GROMACS .gro file of C-alpha atoms in nm:
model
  346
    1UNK     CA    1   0.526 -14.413   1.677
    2UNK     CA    2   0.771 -14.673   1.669
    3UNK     CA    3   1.129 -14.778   1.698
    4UNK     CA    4   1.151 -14.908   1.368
    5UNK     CA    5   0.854 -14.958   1.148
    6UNK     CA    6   0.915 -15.228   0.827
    7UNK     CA    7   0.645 -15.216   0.537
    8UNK     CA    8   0.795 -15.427   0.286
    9UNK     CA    9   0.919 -15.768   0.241
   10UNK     CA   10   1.221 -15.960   0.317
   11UNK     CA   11   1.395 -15.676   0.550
   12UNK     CA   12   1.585 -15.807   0.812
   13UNK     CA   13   1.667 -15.645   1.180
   14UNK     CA   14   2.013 -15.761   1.317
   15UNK     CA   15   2.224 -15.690   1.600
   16UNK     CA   16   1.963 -15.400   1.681
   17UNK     CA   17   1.847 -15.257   2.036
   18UNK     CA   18   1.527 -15.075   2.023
   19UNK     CA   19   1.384 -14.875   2.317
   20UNK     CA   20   1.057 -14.649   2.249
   21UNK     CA   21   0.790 -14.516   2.418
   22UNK     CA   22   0.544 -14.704   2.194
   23UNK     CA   23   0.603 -14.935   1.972
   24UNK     CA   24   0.942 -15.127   1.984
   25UNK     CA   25   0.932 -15.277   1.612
   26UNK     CA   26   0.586 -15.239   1.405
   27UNK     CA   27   0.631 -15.498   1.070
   28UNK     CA   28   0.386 -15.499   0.789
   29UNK     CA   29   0.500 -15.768   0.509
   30UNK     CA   30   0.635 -16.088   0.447
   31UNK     CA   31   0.933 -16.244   0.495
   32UNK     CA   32   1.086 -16.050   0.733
   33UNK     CA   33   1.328 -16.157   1.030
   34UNK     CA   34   1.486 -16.014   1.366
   35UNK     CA   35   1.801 -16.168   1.456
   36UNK     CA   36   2.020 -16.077   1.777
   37UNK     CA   37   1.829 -15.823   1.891
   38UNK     CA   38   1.693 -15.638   2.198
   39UNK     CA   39   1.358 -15.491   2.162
   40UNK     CA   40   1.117 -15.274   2.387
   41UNK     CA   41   0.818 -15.113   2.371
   42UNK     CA   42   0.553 -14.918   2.598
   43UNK     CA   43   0.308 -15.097   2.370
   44UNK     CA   44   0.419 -15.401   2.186
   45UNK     CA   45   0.770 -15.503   2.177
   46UNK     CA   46   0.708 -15.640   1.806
   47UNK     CA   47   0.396 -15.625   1.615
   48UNK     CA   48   0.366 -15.789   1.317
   49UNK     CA   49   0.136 -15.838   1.045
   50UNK     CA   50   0.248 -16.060   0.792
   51UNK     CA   51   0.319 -16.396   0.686
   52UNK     CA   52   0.673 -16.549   0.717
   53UNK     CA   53   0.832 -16.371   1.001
   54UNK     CA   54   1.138 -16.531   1.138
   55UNK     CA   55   1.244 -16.383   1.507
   56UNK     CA   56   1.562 -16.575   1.660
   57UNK     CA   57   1.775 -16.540   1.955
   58UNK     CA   58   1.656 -16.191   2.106
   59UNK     CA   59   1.476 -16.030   2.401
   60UNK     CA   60   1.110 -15.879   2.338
   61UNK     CA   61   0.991 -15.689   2.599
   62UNK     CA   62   0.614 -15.506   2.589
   63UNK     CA   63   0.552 -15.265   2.935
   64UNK     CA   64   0.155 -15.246   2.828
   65UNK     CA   65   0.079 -15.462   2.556
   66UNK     CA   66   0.181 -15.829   2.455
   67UNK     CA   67   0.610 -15.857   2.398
   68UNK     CA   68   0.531 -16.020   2.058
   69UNK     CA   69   0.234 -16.008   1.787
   70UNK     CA   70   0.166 -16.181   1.533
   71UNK     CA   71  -0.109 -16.157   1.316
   72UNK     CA   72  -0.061 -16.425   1.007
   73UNK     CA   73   0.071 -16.781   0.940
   74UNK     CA   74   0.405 -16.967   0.854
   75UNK     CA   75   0.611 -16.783   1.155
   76UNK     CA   76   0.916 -16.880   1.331
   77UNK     CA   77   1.002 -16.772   1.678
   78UNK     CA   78   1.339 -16.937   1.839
   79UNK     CA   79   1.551 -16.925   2.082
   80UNK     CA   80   1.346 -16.605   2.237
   81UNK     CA   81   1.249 -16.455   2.564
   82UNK     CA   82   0.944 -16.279   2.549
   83UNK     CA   83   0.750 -16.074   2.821
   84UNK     CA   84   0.480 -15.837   2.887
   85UNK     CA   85   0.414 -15.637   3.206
   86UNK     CA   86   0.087 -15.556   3.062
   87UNK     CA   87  -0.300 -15.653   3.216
   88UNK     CA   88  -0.432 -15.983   3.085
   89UNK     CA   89  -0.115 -15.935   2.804
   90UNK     CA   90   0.073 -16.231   2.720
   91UNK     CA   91   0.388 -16.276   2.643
   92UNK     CA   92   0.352 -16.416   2.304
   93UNK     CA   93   0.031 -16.353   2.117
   94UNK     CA   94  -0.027 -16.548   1.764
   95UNK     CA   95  -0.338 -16.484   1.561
   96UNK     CA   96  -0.274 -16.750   1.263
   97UNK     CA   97  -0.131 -17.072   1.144
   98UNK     CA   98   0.171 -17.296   1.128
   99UNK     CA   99   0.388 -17.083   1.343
  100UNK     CA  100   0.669 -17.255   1.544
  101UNK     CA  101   0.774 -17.176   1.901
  102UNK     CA  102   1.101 -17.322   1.974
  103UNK     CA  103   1.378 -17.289   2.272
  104UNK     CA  104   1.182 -16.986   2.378
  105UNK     CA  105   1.051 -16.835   2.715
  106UNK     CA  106   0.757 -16.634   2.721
  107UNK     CA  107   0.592 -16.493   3.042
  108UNK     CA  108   0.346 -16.233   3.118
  109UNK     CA  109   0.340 -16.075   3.442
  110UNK     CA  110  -0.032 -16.006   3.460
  111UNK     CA  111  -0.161 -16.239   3.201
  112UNK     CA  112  -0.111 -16.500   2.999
  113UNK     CA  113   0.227 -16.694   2.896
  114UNK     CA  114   0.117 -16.786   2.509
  115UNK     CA  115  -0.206 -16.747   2.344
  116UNK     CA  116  -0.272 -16.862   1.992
  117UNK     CA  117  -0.587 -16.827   1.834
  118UNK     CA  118  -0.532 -17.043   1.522
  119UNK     CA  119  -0.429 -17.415   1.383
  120UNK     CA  120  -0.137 -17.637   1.315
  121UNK     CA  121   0.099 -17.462   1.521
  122UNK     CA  122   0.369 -17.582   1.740
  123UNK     CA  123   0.507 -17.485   2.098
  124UNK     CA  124   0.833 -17.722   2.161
  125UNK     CA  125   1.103 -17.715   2.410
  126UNK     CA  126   0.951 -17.439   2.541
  127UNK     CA  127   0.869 -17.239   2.905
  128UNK     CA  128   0.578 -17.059   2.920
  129UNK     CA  129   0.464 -16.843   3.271
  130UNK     CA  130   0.129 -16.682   3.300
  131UNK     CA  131   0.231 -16.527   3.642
  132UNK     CA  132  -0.169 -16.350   3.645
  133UNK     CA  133  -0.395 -16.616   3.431
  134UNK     CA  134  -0.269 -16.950   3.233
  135UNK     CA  135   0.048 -17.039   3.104
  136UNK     CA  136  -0.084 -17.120   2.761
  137UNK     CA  137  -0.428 -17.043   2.589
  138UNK     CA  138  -0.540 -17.202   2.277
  139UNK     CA  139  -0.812 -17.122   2.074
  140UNK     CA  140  -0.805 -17.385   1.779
  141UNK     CA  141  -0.728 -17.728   1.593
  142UNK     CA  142  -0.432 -17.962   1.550
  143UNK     CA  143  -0.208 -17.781   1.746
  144UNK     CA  144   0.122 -17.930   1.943
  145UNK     CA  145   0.307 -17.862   2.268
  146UNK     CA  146   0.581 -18.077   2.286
  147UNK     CA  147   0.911 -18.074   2.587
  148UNK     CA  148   0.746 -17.801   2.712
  149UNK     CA  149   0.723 -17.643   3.096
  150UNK     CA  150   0.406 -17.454   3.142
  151UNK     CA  151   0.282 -17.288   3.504
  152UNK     CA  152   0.029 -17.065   3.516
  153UNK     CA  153  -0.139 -16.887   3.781
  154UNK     CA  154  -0.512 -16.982   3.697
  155UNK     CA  155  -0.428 -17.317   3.455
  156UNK     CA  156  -0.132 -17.444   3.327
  157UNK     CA  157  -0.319 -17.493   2.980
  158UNK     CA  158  -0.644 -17.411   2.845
  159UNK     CA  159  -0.736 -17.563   2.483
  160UNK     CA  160  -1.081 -17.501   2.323
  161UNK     CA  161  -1.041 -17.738   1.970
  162UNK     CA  162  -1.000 -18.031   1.846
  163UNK     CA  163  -0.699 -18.316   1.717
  164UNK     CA  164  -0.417 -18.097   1.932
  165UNK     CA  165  -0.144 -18.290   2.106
  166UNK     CA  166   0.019 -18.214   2.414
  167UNK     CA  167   0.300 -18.421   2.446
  168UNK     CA  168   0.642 -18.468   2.704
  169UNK     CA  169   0.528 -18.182   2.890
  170UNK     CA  170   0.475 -18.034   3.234
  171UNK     CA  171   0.205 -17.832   3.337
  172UNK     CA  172   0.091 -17.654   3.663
  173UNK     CA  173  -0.239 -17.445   3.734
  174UNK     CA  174  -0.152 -17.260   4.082
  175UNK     CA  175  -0.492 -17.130   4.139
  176UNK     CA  176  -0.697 -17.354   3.843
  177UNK     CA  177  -0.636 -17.656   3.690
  178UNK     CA  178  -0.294 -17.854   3.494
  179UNK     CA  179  -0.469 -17.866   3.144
  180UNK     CA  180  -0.824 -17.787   3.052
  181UNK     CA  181  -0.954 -17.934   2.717
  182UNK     CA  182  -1.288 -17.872   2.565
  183UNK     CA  183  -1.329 -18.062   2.221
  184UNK     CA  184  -1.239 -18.389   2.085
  185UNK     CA  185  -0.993 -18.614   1.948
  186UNK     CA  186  -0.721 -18.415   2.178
  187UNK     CA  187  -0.409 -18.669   2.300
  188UNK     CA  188  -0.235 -18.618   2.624
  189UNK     CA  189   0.072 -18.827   2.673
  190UNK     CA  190   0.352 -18.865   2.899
  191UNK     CA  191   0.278 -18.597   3.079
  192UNK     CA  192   0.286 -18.435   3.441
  193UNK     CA  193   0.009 -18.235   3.522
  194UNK     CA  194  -0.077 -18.045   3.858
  195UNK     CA  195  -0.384 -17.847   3.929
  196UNK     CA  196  -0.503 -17.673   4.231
  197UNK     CA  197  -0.877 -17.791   4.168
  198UNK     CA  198  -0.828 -18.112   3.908
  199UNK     CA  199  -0.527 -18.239   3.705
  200UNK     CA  200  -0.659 -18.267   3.409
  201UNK     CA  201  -1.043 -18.147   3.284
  202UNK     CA  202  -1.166 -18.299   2.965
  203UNK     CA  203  -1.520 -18.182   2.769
  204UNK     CA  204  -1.545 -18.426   2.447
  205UNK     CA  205  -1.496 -18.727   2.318
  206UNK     CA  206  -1.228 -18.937   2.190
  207UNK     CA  207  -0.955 -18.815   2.360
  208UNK     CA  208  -0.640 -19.018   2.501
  209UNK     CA  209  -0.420 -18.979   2.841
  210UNK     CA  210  -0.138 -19.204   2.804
  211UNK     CA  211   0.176 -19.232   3.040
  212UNK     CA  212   0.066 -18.982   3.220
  213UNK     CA  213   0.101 -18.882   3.617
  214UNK     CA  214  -0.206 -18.619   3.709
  215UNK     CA  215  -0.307 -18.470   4.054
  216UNK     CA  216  -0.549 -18.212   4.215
  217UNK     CA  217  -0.525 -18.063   4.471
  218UNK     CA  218  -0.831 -17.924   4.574
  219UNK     CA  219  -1.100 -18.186   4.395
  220UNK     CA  220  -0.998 -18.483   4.158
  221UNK     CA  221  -0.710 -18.600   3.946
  222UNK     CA  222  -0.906 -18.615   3.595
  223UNK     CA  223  -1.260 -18.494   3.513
  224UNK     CA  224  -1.407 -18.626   3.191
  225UNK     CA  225  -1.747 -18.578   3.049
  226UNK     CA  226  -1.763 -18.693   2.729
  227UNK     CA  227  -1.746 -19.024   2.564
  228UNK     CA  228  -1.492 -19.301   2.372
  229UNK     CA  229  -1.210 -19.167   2.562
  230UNK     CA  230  -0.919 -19.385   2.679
  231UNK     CA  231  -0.706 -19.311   3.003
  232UNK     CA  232  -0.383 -19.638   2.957
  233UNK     CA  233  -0.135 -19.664   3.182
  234UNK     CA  234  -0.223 -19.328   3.420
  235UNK     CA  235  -0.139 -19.236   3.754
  236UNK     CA  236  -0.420 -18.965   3.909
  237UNK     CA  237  -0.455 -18.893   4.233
  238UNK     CA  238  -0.741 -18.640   4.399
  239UNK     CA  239  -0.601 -18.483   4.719
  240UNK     CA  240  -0.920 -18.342   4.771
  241UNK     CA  241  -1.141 -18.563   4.601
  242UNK     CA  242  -1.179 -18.857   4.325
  243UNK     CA  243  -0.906 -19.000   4.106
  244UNK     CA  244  -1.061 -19.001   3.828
  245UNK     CA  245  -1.478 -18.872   3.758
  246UNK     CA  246  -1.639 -18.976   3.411
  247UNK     CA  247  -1.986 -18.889   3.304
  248UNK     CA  248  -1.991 -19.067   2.975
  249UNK     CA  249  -2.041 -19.393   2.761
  250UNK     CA  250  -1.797 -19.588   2.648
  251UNK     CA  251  -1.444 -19.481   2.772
  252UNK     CA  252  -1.159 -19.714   2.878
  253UNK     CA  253  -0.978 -19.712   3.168
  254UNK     CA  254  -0.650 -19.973   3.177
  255UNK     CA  255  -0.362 -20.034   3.338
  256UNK     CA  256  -0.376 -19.769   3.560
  257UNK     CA  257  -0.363 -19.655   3.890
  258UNK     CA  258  -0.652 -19.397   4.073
  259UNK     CA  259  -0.625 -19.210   4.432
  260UNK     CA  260  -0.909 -19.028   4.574
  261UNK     CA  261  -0.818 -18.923   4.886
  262UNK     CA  262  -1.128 -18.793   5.013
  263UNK     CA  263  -1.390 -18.945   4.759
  264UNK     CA  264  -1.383 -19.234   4.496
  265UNK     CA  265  -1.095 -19.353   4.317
  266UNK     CA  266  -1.281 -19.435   4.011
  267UNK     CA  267  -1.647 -19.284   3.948
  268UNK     CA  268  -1.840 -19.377   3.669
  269UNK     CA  269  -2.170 -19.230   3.545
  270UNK     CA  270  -2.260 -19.396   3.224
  271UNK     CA  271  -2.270 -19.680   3.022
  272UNK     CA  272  -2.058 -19.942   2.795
  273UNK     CA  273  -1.751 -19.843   3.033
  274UNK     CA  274  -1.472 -20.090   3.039
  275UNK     CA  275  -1.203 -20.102   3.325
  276UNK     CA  276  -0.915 -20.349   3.312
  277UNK     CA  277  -0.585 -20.430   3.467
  278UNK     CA  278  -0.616 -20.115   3.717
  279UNK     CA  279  -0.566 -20.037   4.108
  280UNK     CA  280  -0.817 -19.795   4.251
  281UNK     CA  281  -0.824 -19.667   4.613
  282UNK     CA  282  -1.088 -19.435   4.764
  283UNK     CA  283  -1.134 -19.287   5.128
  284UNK     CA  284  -1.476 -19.322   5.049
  285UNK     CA  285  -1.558 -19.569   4.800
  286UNK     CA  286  -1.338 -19.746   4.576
  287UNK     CA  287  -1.528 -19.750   4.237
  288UNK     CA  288  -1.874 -19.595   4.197
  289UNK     CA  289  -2.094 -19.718   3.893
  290UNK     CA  290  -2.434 -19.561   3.833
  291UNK     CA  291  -2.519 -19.712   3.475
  292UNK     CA  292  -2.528 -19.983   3.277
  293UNK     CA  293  -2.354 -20.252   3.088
  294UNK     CA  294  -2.031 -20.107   3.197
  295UNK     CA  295  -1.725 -20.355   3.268
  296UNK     CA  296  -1.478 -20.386   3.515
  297UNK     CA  297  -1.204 -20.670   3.493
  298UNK     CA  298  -0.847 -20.798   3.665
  299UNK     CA  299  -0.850 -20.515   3.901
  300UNK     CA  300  -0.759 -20.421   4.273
  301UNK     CA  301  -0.954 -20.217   4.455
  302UNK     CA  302  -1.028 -20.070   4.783
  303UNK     CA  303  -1.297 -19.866   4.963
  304UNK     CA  304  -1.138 -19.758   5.285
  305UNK     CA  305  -1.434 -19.541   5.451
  306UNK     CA  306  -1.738 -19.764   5.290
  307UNK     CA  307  -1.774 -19.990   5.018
  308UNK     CA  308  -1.512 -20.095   4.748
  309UNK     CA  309  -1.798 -20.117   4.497
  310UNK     CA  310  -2.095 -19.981   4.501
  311UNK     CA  311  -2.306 -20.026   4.147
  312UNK     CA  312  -2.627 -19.884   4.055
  313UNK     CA  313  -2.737 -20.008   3.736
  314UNK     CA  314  -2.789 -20.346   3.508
  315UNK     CA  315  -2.586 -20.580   3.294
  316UNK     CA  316  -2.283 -20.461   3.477
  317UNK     CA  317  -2.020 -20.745   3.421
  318UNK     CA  318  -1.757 -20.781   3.718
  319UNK     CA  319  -1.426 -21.054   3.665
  320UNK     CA  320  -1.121 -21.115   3.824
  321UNK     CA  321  -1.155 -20.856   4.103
  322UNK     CA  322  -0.996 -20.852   4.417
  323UNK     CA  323  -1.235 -20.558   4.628
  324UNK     CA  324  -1.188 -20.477   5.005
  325UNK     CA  325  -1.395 -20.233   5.197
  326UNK     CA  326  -1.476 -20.084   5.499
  327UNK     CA  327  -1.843 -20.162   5.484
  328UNK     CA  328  -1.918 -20.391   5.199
  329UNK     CA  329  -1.649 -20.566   4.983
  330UNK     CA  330  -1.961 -20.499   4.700
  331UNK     CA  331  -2.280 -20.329   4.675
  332UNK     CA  332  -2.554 -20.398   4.404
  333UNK     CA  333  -2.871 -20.241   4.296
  334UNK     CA  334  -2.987 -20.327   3.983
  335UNK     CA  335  -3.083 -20.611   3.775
  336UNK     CA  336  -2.880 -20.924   3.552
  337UNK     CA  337  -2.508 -20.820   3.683
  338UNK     CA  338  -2.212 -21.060   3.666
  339UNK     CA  339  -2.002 -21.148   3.906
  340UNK     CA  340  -1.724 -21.443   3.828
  341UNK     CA  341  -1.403 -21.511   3.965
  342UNK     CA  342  -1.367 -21.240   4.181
  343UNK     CA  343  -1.261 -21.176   4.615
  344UNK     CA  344  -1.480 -20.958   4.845
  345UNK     CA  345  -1.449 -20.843   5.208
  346UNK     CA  346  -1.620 -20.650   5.426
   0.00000   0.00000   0.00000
């Protein structure tokens, strides 16, 4: 049972309050829209099932079950607040494609802010609170979030797909981490991101953080493992650990800036690694190699427990450094690496 249940196209809901034990608006059908409107339900405040659907400056509310649902493509939600007191229930839940989330707020209060399980959609100007798990879960491709503020309780985002954007944002992970990523080709720029365990947690390849500040609290600023990603013009700082820990081949690290407050500013395990024009502190060490033919040029460091280098591997070139440390300015183990043009103290 429902407050008002639509199946047909092209209906549209204005200047309406809805209040019902179950369902507060059930639509089946296309190109329908909700304008003005105050909706609640036990269940869902608005479930829809259609392509089409345009909901705009109103209040969705679902006590049990997600505020709004969407199950199909080419939606538009603006200028909404959306919430859900319901377990693990967000407060905007999109199963689908090129839908828009615009000027909104959507919070649940014992799950997630916004989860989408589809591509091509977009999240702008938007604040999104999972007060229980993470602010935002994706589950798909070529997706944006643009101007947005994101907190969650666990992470801030979570995004399992490739080619998405995350752009002008903010993003906090009380309990987890600022934004989790696992697939390629993903593009992170300008950008705050806070994390109670790391910043910012990339598994793939070819993604980019750009203009970006990034912290964790509880381990390191930015985790990558993957390959032919490129961090430019980044400040990351691990409260509790490293700035910034690759396991990969052939990323590039420039113009940046790494803190690791109790471990390495800049750890490296791989090979074909370039980094240029960047500062890197570590209470421990200041950059950690283990691989080879990795690169590091025109770039200050400092080790302020041990070493300011410490490489294990071969064909490592080294130019234009400027390294202090505790222990050793550098330490080598490994075979044909070049040093030129570079300052060491111990």
């Amino acid at each position: 049972y429902a407050g008002i249940v639509v199946k047909s196209s092209g209906v549209r809901v204005v200047n309406s309050t809805v209040t019902q034990d179950g369902y507060g608006v059930v639509i089946i059908g296309d190109n329908n829209t909700i304008y003005d409107s105050n909706i609640a339900g036990y269940y869902y405040g608005v479930n829809v099932t259609g392509n089409h659907t345009v909901i705009v400056r109103s209040y969705v509310y679902g006590y049990d079950s997600p505020g709004i649902y969407i199950w199909g493509s080419d939606n538009n939600i603006t200028d909404v607040y959306a919430s859900s007191d319901g377990y693990d229930s967000p407060g905007i839940y999109i199963i689908g494609n090129h839908t828009v989330i615009v000027r909104s707020y959507a919070s649940g209060y014992y799950g997630y802010g916004i989860v989408i399980y589809g591509s091509y959609n977009n999240v702008t100007d938007t604040h999104a609170a999972g007060d229980d798990n993470d602010g935002i879960y994706i589950h798909g491709s070529y997706n944006n979030i643009t101007d947005s503020v994101v907190k969650g309780e666990w992470s801030g985002v979570i995004i399992y797909g490739s080619r998405n954007l995350i752009y002008g944002s903010s993003f906090t992970g009380s309990y987890g981490d600022g934004i989790d990523i696992y697939g390629s080709y993903n593009n992170i720029t300008d950008v705050y991101a806070y994390g109670h365990n790391y910043g910012v947690y990339i598994t793939g390849n070819d993604t980019a953080i750009v203009r970006s500040y990034v912290a964790g609290d509880f381990y390191d600023g930015i985790d990558i493992y993957g390959s032919y990603n490129n961090v430019t013009d980044v400040y990351a700082v691990g409260y509790g650990g490293n700035g910034i820990y690759i396991v990969g081949n052939d990323n590039v690290i420039s113009g940046s800036s790494f803190t690791g407050s109790w471990g390495y500013g800049i750890y490296i395990g791989g090979s074909d690694n370039t980094i240029a024009d960047t500062y890197a502190y570590g209470h421990d060490y200041g950059i950690y190699i283990y691989g080879s033919y990795n690169t590091i040029r025109s770039t200050n460091i400092t080790g302020y427990y041990y070493d300011s280098i410490d490489i294990y591997g071969s064909h490592n070139t080294i130019t234009d450094i400027h390294a202090a440390g505790e222990d050793s300015g550098i330490y080598i183990v490994g075979n044909d690496n070049v040093i030129s043009g570079s300052s060491f103290t111990g």
